[in-house]
Amino acid sequence: MLVVFQVREPGWWCGAGRPCFYDAATLAVYTAETGRAPPARHQLVTETPDAAQEQFLDWLGVKLGAAALSLRDTVKAAHPGATVALLFNVAQASEETPILVRANSPASWASPAFDIFQVQDFAHVTAENWGGHARGIAQAEARFGYLRGSQHYFGGCVVRGENRHQWRAVGRSLEDAWERQYAQVFVQALPQVMRDGLTFYEIAGEDEMGGFHDVRFPVEVGYGAGGGPEFSTTVIGTASGFEQRNINWAEARGRYDAGLGVRSEADLATVTAFFRARRGRAFAFRFRDPFDFTSAAPGAAVTALDQRLGTGDGTRTTFSLVKHYGETEPHTRRITRPVVGTVRVALNGVELPDGWSLGALGEVQFEDAPPAGAAVTAGFEFDVAVRFGDDQLSVSLAGFRAGEIPSIPLVEVREA
């Protein structure tokens, strides 16, 4: 059988952000081989090293590089046709940890030292630090020089069941990896995947994987539509008259009838053409809810202080747009379809004209992570992603002229 050997995440360890390579044995070997005294100890891996520390870190890198290569050489000596891969932890040696960059990224690992170069970035991904994730991947590729055809990507595993919400971020990183055209993309790890029921679908032959057309339902018709949010609650009545109510959906789902907004034969023709272009229920689209389409209070103008998105921690660069409803046990709604050009962002009450961008599903992505404790707020207008409720649009021109109102149901599509 083909022998495949993985050198998994070799590196000098750190615990709670503190480097763990100042043990007596390591320092003794360093002095014996170089004739130099050990440098001042680093307290955190985020520090900037001085000249003496750089010499020590580079020496550590040479030792680490030789250790991994000795494993490669031992395997290939025993199995000349073996494939040897190196799994590199991007977050362990990134711009955020300059000390570990020098110690854990030895030049001896550069292409073609290993047959396969594998990367994983669980720390950035689960923190939704997409800026750090993209920069870390780019830095690793520039540092080691492996082509995408000889690279694999490993998505991180969700260790604890109560953190299963992190699969959403892991899934996004896997989709990004597919788009980057890695030779192979892996999900870690099977026990956690089975525990949480993670499933990916790849449907061949579909026109569009997402099934979404980024166009808005005719506004002049939509403003006359009726409907609103719908929850699912199971109510069980007891013999004594008390009730047990179980919440089935954590998020509401909008339902609308756009037929109420059709006022003329021209409107009817416009909606019919729009329905055909969406192939009935096949493709979702934007819809402006006439009762709820802005982050501001009713009648107020949008400001950058309307909704709080979160609090900076010095690392996180991505914050999802949300809207909060109510004051007692408020409900928080994810906004996935903001109106481009209406989004305004602020840090600690000061609006930012630049330094951020808008993601595909309403994520505010900062170029630099907001500092720890900073209040991240935003204001915006938004649409709802909906689809037609039926595959048949049943209208009668004679009935319409006689005053009948056609029914054109729209159903919200969950995106986050």
Short mmCIF file of C-alpha atoms in Angstrom, two decimals:
data_model
loop_
_atom_site.label_atom_id
_atom_site.label_comp_id
_atom_site.label_asym_id
_atom_site.label_seq_id
_atom_site.Cartn_x
_atom_site.Cartn_y
_atom_site.Cartn_z
CA MET A 1 0.00 0.00 0.00
CA LEU A 2 1.01 3.62 -0.52
CA VAL A 3 2.68 5.06 2.56
CA VAL A 4 1.52 8.58 3.49
CA PHE A 5 3.16 10.19 6.52
CA GLN A 6 2.12 13.46 8.12
CA VAL A 7 4.40 15.59 10.29
CA ARG A 8 1.65 17.23 12.29
CA GLU A 9 2.04 20.84 13.45
CA PRO A 10 5.70 20.77 14.53
CA GLY A 11 6.58 23.83 16.57
CA TRP A 12 8.02 25.23 19.76
CA TRP A 13 5.14 25.25 22.18
CA CYS A 14 3.56 28.14 24.05
CA GLY A 15 1.04 28.11 26.87
CA ALA A 16 -1.36 30.97 27.66
CA GLY A 17 0.55 33.13 25.19
CA ARG A 18 3.93 32.46 26.85
CA PRO A 19 6.79 30.76 24.97
CA CYS A 20 7.99 27.45 26.43
CA PHE A 21 11.56 27.25 25.08
CA TYR A 22 13.52 28.74 27.98
CA ASP A 23 14.12 25.44 29.76
CA ALA A 24 17.61 24.79 31.10
CA ALA A 25 18.45 22.05 28.61
CA THR A 26 17.61 24.18 25.56
CA LEU A 27 19.51 27.19 26.84
CA ALA A 28 22.56 25.02 27.63
CA VAL A 29 22.67 23.61 24.09
CA TYR A 30 22.27 27.11 22.63
CA THR A 31 25.24 28.44 24.60
CA ALA A 32 27.34 25.34 23.82
CA GLU A 33 26.70 25.54 20.05
CA THR A 34 26.85 29.32 19.55
CA GLY A 35 29.00 30.58 22.43
CA ARG A 36 26.31 33.19 23.17
CA ALA A 37 24.61 33.81 26.47
CA PRO A 38 20.84 33.24 26.54
CA PRO A 39 18.88 36.42 25.75
CA ALA A 40 16.32 38.10 27.97
CA ARG A 41 13.23 35.96 28.21
CA HIS A 42 10.06 36.84 26.33
CA GLN A 43 6.95 37.04 28.44
CA LEU A 44 4.45 36.90 25.55
CA VAL A 45 4.62 35.63 21.97
CA THR A 46 3.20 38.96 20.77
CA GLU A 47 6.34 40.88 21.77
CA THR A 48 8.80 42.30 19.25
CA PRO A 49 12.21 40.60 19.66
CA ASP A 50 15.46 42.53 20.01
CA ALA A 51 18.67 41.59 18.16
CA ALA A 52 19.90 39.04 20.73
CA GLN A 53 16.46 37.44 20.91
CA GLU A 54 16.27 37.24 17.11
CA GLN A 55 19.52 35.24 17.06
CA PHE A 56 18.10 32.82 19.60
CA LEU A 57 14.77 32.51 17.76
CA ASP A 58 16.51 31.86 14.45
CA TRP A 59 18.59 29.14 16.12
CA LEU A 60 15.37 27.59 17.45
CA GLY A 61 13.98 27.67 13.91
CA VAL A 62 17.00 25.80 12.55
CA LYS A 63 16.59 23.12 15.24
CA LEU A 64 12.87 22.75 14.54
CA GLY A 65 13.45 22.55 10.80
CA ALA A 66 16.06 19.82 11.21
CA ALA A 67 13.78 17.82 13.52
CA ALA A 68 10.93 17.70 11.00
CA LEU A 69 13.27 16.92 8.11
CA SER A 70 14.81 14.05 10.07
CA LEU A 71 11.34 12.50 10.31
CA ARG A 72 10.91 12.94 6.56
CA ASP A 73 14.27 11.34 5.82
CA THR A 74 13.66 8.40 8.17
CA VAL A 75 10.30 7.61 6.53
CA LYS A 76 11.65 7.88 3.00
CA ALA A 77 14.65 5.71 3.87
CA ALA A 78 12.30 2.94 5.03
CA HIS A 79 9.72 3.55 2.27
CA PRO A 80 11.35 5.21 -0.79
CA GLY A 81 7.99 5.83 -2.48
CA ALA A 82 6.33 7.41 0.56
CA THR A 83 4.52 10.74 0.45
CA VAL A 84 5.47 12.99 3.36
CA ALA A 85 3.26 15.95 4.29
CA LEU A 86 3.80 18.83 6.70
CA LEU A 87 0.74 20.21 8.52
CA PHE A 88 1.43 23.86 9.37
CA ASN A 89 -0.61 25.80 11.94
CA VAL A 90 -1.06 29.27 10.44
CA ALA A 91 -2.17 30.90 13.70
CA GLN A 92 0.90 29.58 15.50
CA ALA A 93 3.21 31.66 13.33
CA SER A 94 1.38 34.76 12.10
CA GLU A 95 1.87 38.53 12.16
CA GLU A 96 0.16 38.54 15.56
CA THR A 97 2.91 36.34 17.08
CA PRO A 98 6.23 37.71 15.73
CA ILE A 99 8.25 35.62 18.19
CA LEU A 100 6.79 32.35 16.92
CA VAL A 101 7.18 33.40 13.28
CA ARG A 102 10.95 33.21 13.58
CA ALA A 103 10.98 30.08 15.77
CA ASN A 104 8.27 28.07 13.99
CA SER A 105 8.74 28.94 10.29
CA PRO A 106 12.19 27.57 9.37
CA ALA A 107 13.42 28.30 5.86
CA SER A 108 14.41 24.63 5.47
CA TRP A 109 10.73 23.71 5.08
CA ALA A 110 10.34 25.73 1.87
CA SER A 111 9.26 23.95 -1.32
CA PRO A 112 10.15 21.27 -2.32
CA ALA A 113 11.17 20.01 1.14
CA PHE A 114 7.86 18.15 1.58
CA ASP A 115 5.65 16.42 -0.98
CA ILE A 116 2.49 18.02 0.43
CA PHE A 117 2.16 21.27 2.38
CA GLN A 118 -0.96 21.26 4.56
CA VAL A 119 -2.38 24.27 6.41
CA GLN A 120 -4.91 24.73 9.20
CA ASP A 121 -6.02 27.92 10.93
CA PHE A 122 -8.54 26.92 13.57
CA ALA A 123 -7.81 29.83 15.93
CA HIS A 124 -8.50 32.60 13.40
CA VAL A 125 -11.49 30.80 11.88
CA THR A 126 -13.42 30.07 15.09
CA ALA A 127 -12.78 33.66 16.24
CA GLU A 128 -14.14 34.80 12.84
CA ASN A 129 -10.96 36.81 12.38
CA TRP A 130 -11.18 36.60 8.59
CA GLY A 131 -8.64 39.35 8.04
CA GLY A 132 -6.05 37.50 10.12
CA HIS A 133 -7.02 34.24 8.41
CA ALA A 134 -6.46 35.62 4.90
CA ARG A 135 -3.18 37.29 5.85
CA GLY A 136 -1.91 34.18 7.62
CA ILE A 137 -2.63 31.96 4.60
CA ALA A 138 -0.95 34.45 2.27
CA GLN A 139 2.11 34.76 4.52
CA ALA A 140 2.53 30.99 4.76
CA GLU A 141 2.37 30.64 0.98
CA ALA A 142 4.86 33.46 0.47
CA ARG A 143 7.20 32.09 3.15
CA PHE A 144 7.30 28.48 1.93
CA GLY A 145 6.48 28.80 -1.78
CA TYR A 146 4.27 25.72 -2.31
CA LEU A 147 1.88 25.83 -5.26
CA ARG A 148 -1.82 25.27 -4.61
CA GLY A 149 -1.69 21.98 -6.47
CA SER A 150 0.58 20.57 -3.75
CA GLN A 151 -1.34 22.03 -0.80
CA HIS A 152 -4.14 20.66 1.39
CA TYR A 153 -6.45 22.64 3.67
CA PHE A 154 -7.66 21.32 7.03
CA GLY A 155 -10.78 22.85 8.57
CA GLY A 156 -10.71 22.99 12.36
CA CYS A 157 -12.78 20.71 14.55
CA VAL A 158 -15.32 21.89 17.11
CA VAL A 159 -14.13 20.21 20.29
CA ARG A 160 -17.09 20.88 22.56
CA GLY A 161 -20.70 20.23 21.65
CA GLU A 162 -21.87 23.48 23.22
CA ASN A 163 -19.72 25.34 20.66
CA ARG A 164 -21.33 23.68 17.65
CA HIS A 165 -22.20 27.15 16.32
CA GLN A 166 -18.52 27.36 15.31
CA TRP A 167 -19.22 24.91 12.47
CA ARG A 168 -20.66 27.85 10.53
CA ALA A 169 -17.28 29.59 10.57
CA VAL A 170 -15.47 26.31 9.81
CA GLY A 171 -17.84 25.78 6.87
CA ARG A 172 -17.08 29.23 5.51
CA SER A 173 -13.34 28.52 5.68
CA LEU A 174 -13.84 25.23 3.83
CA GLU A 175 -15.82 26.97 1.08
CA ASP A 176 -13.04 29.56 0.80
CA ALA A 177 -10.52 26.72 0.52
CA TRP A 178 -12.48 25.12 -2.33
CA GLU A 179 -12.52 28.46 -4.13
CA ARG A 180 -8.75 28.75 -3.63
CA GLN A 181 -8.44 25.37 -5.40
CA TYR A 182 -6.41 23.41 -2.88
CA ALA A 183 -5.56 19.90 -4.06
CA GLN A 184 -7.67 18.49 -1.19
CA VAL A 185 -9.85 19.96 1.55
CA PHE A 186 -10.47 18.08 4.81
CA VAL A 187 -12.90 18.45 7.70
CA GLN A 188 -11.61 17.73 11.22
CA ALA A 189 -12.56 15.47 12.87
CA LEU A 190 -14.90 12.53 12.33
CA PRO A 191 -16.11 12.09 15.97
CA GLN A 192 -17.15 15.77 16.17
CA VAL A 193 -18.73 15.68 12.70
CA MET A 194 -20.80 12.65 13.67
CA ARG A 195 -21.73 14.15 17.06
CA ASP A 196 -23.05 17.42 15.59
CA GLY A 197 -24.46 16.07 12.32
CA LEU A 198 -22.37 18.28 10.04
CA THR A 199 -23.25 17.70 6.37
CA PHE A 200 -21.95 19.28 3.19
CA TYR A 201 -23.79 18.94 -0.09
CA GLU A 202 -22.22 19.30 -3.50
CA ILE A 203 -24.97 19.22 -6.10
CA ALA A 204 -23.77 18.68 -9.65
CA GLY A 205 -25.53 20.27 -12.60
CA GLU A 206 -27.18 23.17 -10.78
CA ASP A 207 -27.00 26.60 -12.37
CA GLU A 208 -26.15 28.32 -9.12
CA MET A 209 -25.11 26.65 -5.87
CA GLY A 210 -26.61 29.33 -3.68
CA GLY A 211 -29.88 29.64 -5.63
CA PHE A 212 -29.98 33.42 -5.08
CA HIS A 213 -30.45 36.23 -7.58
CA ASP A 214 -29.21 39.55 -6.23
CA VAL A 215 -32.17 41.54 -7.55
CA ARG A 216 -35.03 43.19 -5.67
CA PHE A 217 -38.71 42.41 -6.05
CA PRO A 218 -40.42 45.38 -7.76
CA VAL A 219 -40.53 48.04 -5.05
CA GLU A 220 -43.73 49.67 -6.28
CA VAL A 221 -45.54 46.33 -5.81
CA GLY A 222 -43.71 45.36 -2.64
CA TYR A 223 -44.76 48.49 -0.76
CA GLY A 224 -48.35 47.35 -0.98
CA ALA A 225 -47.62 43.81 0.21
CA GLY A 226 -48.99 42.41 3.45
CA GLY A 227 -47.41 40.00 5.94
CA GLY A 228 -44.69 39.88 8.54
CA PRO A 229 -42.64 37.60 10.82
CA GLU A 230 -43.79 34.10 11.76
CA PHE A 231 -42.54 31.89 14.62
CA SER A 232 -43.21 28.22 15.28
CA THR A 233 -44.41 27.37 18.79
CA THR A 234 -45.92 24.10 19.99
CA VAL A 235 -48.58 24.70 22.65
CA ILE A 236 -49.62 21.72 24.77
CA GLY A 237 -52.66 22.15 26.99
CA THR A 238 -52.97 20.14 30.20
CA ALA A 239 -56.12 18.85 31.89
CA SER A 240 -55.79 21.56 34.54
CA GLY A 241 -55.74 24.31 31.94
CA PHE A 242 -52.06 25.14 32.19
CA GLU A 243 -49.97 25.30 29.03
CA GLN A 244 -46.53 24.07 28.02
CA ARG A 245 -45.08 26.15 25.18
CA ASN A 246 -42.05 24.88 23.23
CA ILE A 247 -40.17 27.23 20.91
CA ASN A 248 -39.36 25.33 17.70
CA TRP A 249 -37.61 28.16 15.84
CA ALA A 250 -34.99 30.43 17.38
CA GLU A 251 -35.47 32.87 14.49
CA ALA A 252 -38.63 34.21 12.89
CA ARG A 253 -39.41 33.56 9.25
CA GLY A 254 -41.16 36.22 7.19
CA ARG A 255 -44.24 35.47 5.11
CA TYR A 256 -45.77 38.02 2.75
CA ASP A 257 -48.46 38.30 0.09
CA ALA A 258 -47.31 40.60 -2.68
CA GLY A 259 -50.64 40.29 -4.48
CA LEU A 260 -52.03 43.07 -2.31
CA GLY A 261 -49.58 45.47 -3.98
CA VAL A 262 -50.67 44.76 -7.56
CA ARG A 263 -52.63 47.86 -8.55
CA SER A 264 -52.61 47.74 -12.35
CA GLU A 265 -52.23 45.43 -15.32
CA ALA A 266 -48.72 46.86 -15.75
CA ASP A 267 -47.88 45.72 -12.20
CA LEU A 268 -49.26 42.29 -13.00
CA ALA A 269 -47.09 42.02 -16.11
CA THR A 270 -44.00 43.14 -14.15
CA VAL A 271 -44.55 40.52 -11.46
CA THR A 272 -45.18 37.79 -14.05
CA ALA A 273 -41.89 38.59 -15.80
CA PHE A 274 -40.07 38.61 -12.46
CA PHE A 275 -41.63 35.25 -11.54
CA ARG A 276 -40.50 33.68 -14.81
CA ALA A 277 -36.96 35.00 -14.37
CA ARG A 278 -36.78 33.36 -10.91
CA ARG A 279 -38.10 30.04 -12.31
CA GLY A 280 -40.83 29.98 -9.70
CA ARG A 281 -39.44 28.84 -6.34
CA ALA A 282 -35.99 27.95 -7.72
CA PHE A 283 -34.18 31.20 -6.93
CA ALA A 284 -34.46 33.50 -3.95
CA PHE A 285 -34.27 37.29 -4.30
CA ARG A 286 -34.35 40.54 -2.34
CA PHE A 287 -37.59 41.91 -0.92
CA ARG A 288 -38.03 45.17 0.97
CA ASP A 289 -40.33 44.59 3.93
CA PRO A 290 -42.48 47.75 3.91
CA PHE A 291 -42.72 47.63 7.74
CA ASP A 292 -39.13 46.76 8.70
CA PHE A 293 -36.24 47.74 6.43
CA THR A 294 -33.95 49.96 8.49
CA SER A 295 -31.77 49.75 11.60
CA ALA A 296 -33.17 53.01 12.97
CA ALA A 297 -36.26 53.59 15.06
CA PRO A 298 -39.48 54.17 13.06
CA GLY A 299 -39.33 57.50 11.26
CA ALA A 300 -35.69 58.17 12.25
CA ALA A 301 -32.72 58.49 9.93
CA VAL A 302 -30.03 55.81 9.83
CA THR A 303 -26.94 56.56 11.94
CA ALA A 304 -23.75 54.63 12.66
CA LEU A 305 -24.90 54.18 16.28
CA ASP A 306 -28.21 52.40 15.60
CA GLN A 307 -27.28 48.81 16.44
CA ARG A 308 -24.48 47.33 18.56
CA LEU A 309 -22.67 44.54 16.70
CA GLY A 310 -20.29 43.52 19.48
CA THR A 311 -17.22 44.46 21.47
CA GLY A 312 -13.66 44.39 20.15
CA ASP A 313 -11.08 42.06 21.68
CA GLY A 314 -7.99 43.17 19.74
CA THR A 315 -8.12 40.06 17.51
CA ARG A 316 -11.57 39.72 15.96
CA THR A 317 -11.94 41.54 12.63
CA THR A 318 -15.41 40.39 11.50
CA PHE A 319 -18.73 41.47 13.02
CA SER A 320 -22.09 40.43 11.56
CA LEU A 321 -24.80 43.03 11.03
CA VAL A 322 -27.66 42.48 13.47
CA LYS A 323 -30.83 44.20 14.57
CA HIS A 324 -32.10 43.98 18.15
CA TYR A 325 -35.81 43.93 19.01
CA GLY A 326 -37.27 44.63 22.45
CA GLU A 327 -35.68 45.54 25.77
CA THR A 328 -36.63 42.63 28.06
CA GLU A 329 -35.01 39.43 26.73
CA PRO A 330 -34.37 41.14 23.37
CA HIS A 331 -34.42 39.17 20.15
CA THR A 332 -31.36 39.55 17.90
CA ARG A 333 -31.80 39.14 14.17
CA ARG A 334 -29.00 38.52 11.69
CA ILE A 335 -29.08 40.87 8.70
CA THR A 336 -27.70 39.14 5.60
CA ARG A 337 -28.87 41.44 2.81
CA PRO A 338 -27.95 45.05 3.67
CA VAL A 339 -28.48 47.67 1.00
CA VAL A 340 -25.08 48.61 -0.43
CA GLY A 341 -24.26 52.26 0.16
CA THR A 342 -26.43 52.61 3.26
CA VAL A 343 -24.16 50.88 5.80
CA ARG A 344 -22.43 53.15 8.33
CA VAL A 345 -19.98 51.86 10.96
CA ALA A 346 -18.60 53.37 14.19
CA LEU A 347 -16.10 52.46 16.92
CA ASN A 348 -16.79 53.86 20.39
CA GLY A 349 -19.26 56.32 18.89
CA VAL A 350 -16.92 57.67 16.20
CA GLU A 351 -18.00 56.92 12.63
CA LEU A 352 -15.39 55.31 10.37
CA PRO A 353 -15.40 56.49 6.75
CA ASP A 354 -12.98 53.71 5.73
CA GLY A 355 -10.89 50.88 7.16
CA TRP A 356 -13.67 48.31 6.74
CA SER A 357 -15.54 46.48 3.99
CA LEU A 358 -18.82 44.60 3.67
CA GLY A 359 -18.88 40.81 3.29
CA ALA A 360 -21.21 38.73 1.11
CA LEU A 361 -23.77 38.10 3.88
CA GLY A 362 -23.70 41.32 5.87
CA GLU A 363 -20.39 40.97 7.68
CA VAL A 364 -18.43 44.10 8.55
CA GLN A 365 -14.78 43.18 7.98
CA PHE A 366 -12.21 45.51 9.52
CA GLU A 367 -8.72 45.88 8.09
CA ASP A 368 -7.37 46.09 11.64
CA ALA A 369 -9.05 44.41 14.62
CA PRO A 370 -10.94 46.86 16.87
CA PRO A 371 -9.12 47.30 20.19
CA ALA A 372 -10.23 45.38 23.27
CA GLY A 373 -13.34 46.90 24.82
CA ALA A 374 -14.27 49.03 21.78
CA ALA A 375 -18.00 49.21 21.04
CA VAL A 376 -18.71 48.25 17.41
CA THR A 377 -21.97 49.75 16.09
CA ALA A 378 -23.59 50.20 12.70
CA GLY A 379 -26.61 51.57 10.89
CA PHE A 380 -28.09 50.36 7.62
CA GLU A 381 -31.07 49.70 5.41
CA PHE A 382 -31.73 46.07 4.50
CA ASP A 383 -33.77 43.68 2.39
CA VAL A 384 -35.05 40.19 3.19
CA ALA A 385 -34.06 37.13 1.16
CA VAL A 386 -37.30 35.50 0.00
CA ARG A 387 -38.58 33.08 -2.63
CA PHE A 388 -41.98 32.63 -4.22
CA GLY A 389 -44.25 30.40 -2.17
CA ASP A 390 -45.55 28.44 -5.19
CA ASP A 391 -44.24 27.26 -8.53
CA GLN A 392 -47.44 28.43 -10.21
CA LEU A 393 -48.56 32.04 -10.56
CA SER A 394 -52.32 31.84 -10.98
CA VAL A 395 -53.94 35.07 -12.15
CA SER A 396 -56.98 35.95 -14.19
CA LEU A 397 -57.09 39.14 -16.20
CA ALA A 398 -60.88 39.12 -16.23
CA GLY A 399 -60.99 38.55 -12.50
CA PHE A 400 -58.39 41.28 -11.91
CA ARG A 401 -60.45 43.74 -13.94
CA ALA A 402 -63.47 42.73 -11.86
CA GLY A 403 -61.62 43.61 -8.66
CA GLU A 404 -60.18 40.25 -7.60
CA ILE A 405 -56.81 40.45 -5.85
CA PRO A 406 -54.29 37.78 -6.93
CA SER A 407 -52.37 35.87 -4.25
CA ILE A 408 -48.58 36.00 -4.66
CA PRO A 409 -47.07 34.38 -1.54
CA LEU A 410 -43.43 35.08 -0.63
CA VAL A 411 -41.49 33.08 1.98
CA GLU A 412 -38.29 34.20 3.71
CA VAL A 413 -35.18 32.07 3.09
CA ARG A 414 -32.83 31.52 6.04
CA GLU A 415 -29.23 32.43 5.22
CA ALA A 416 -27.53 32.55 8.63
#
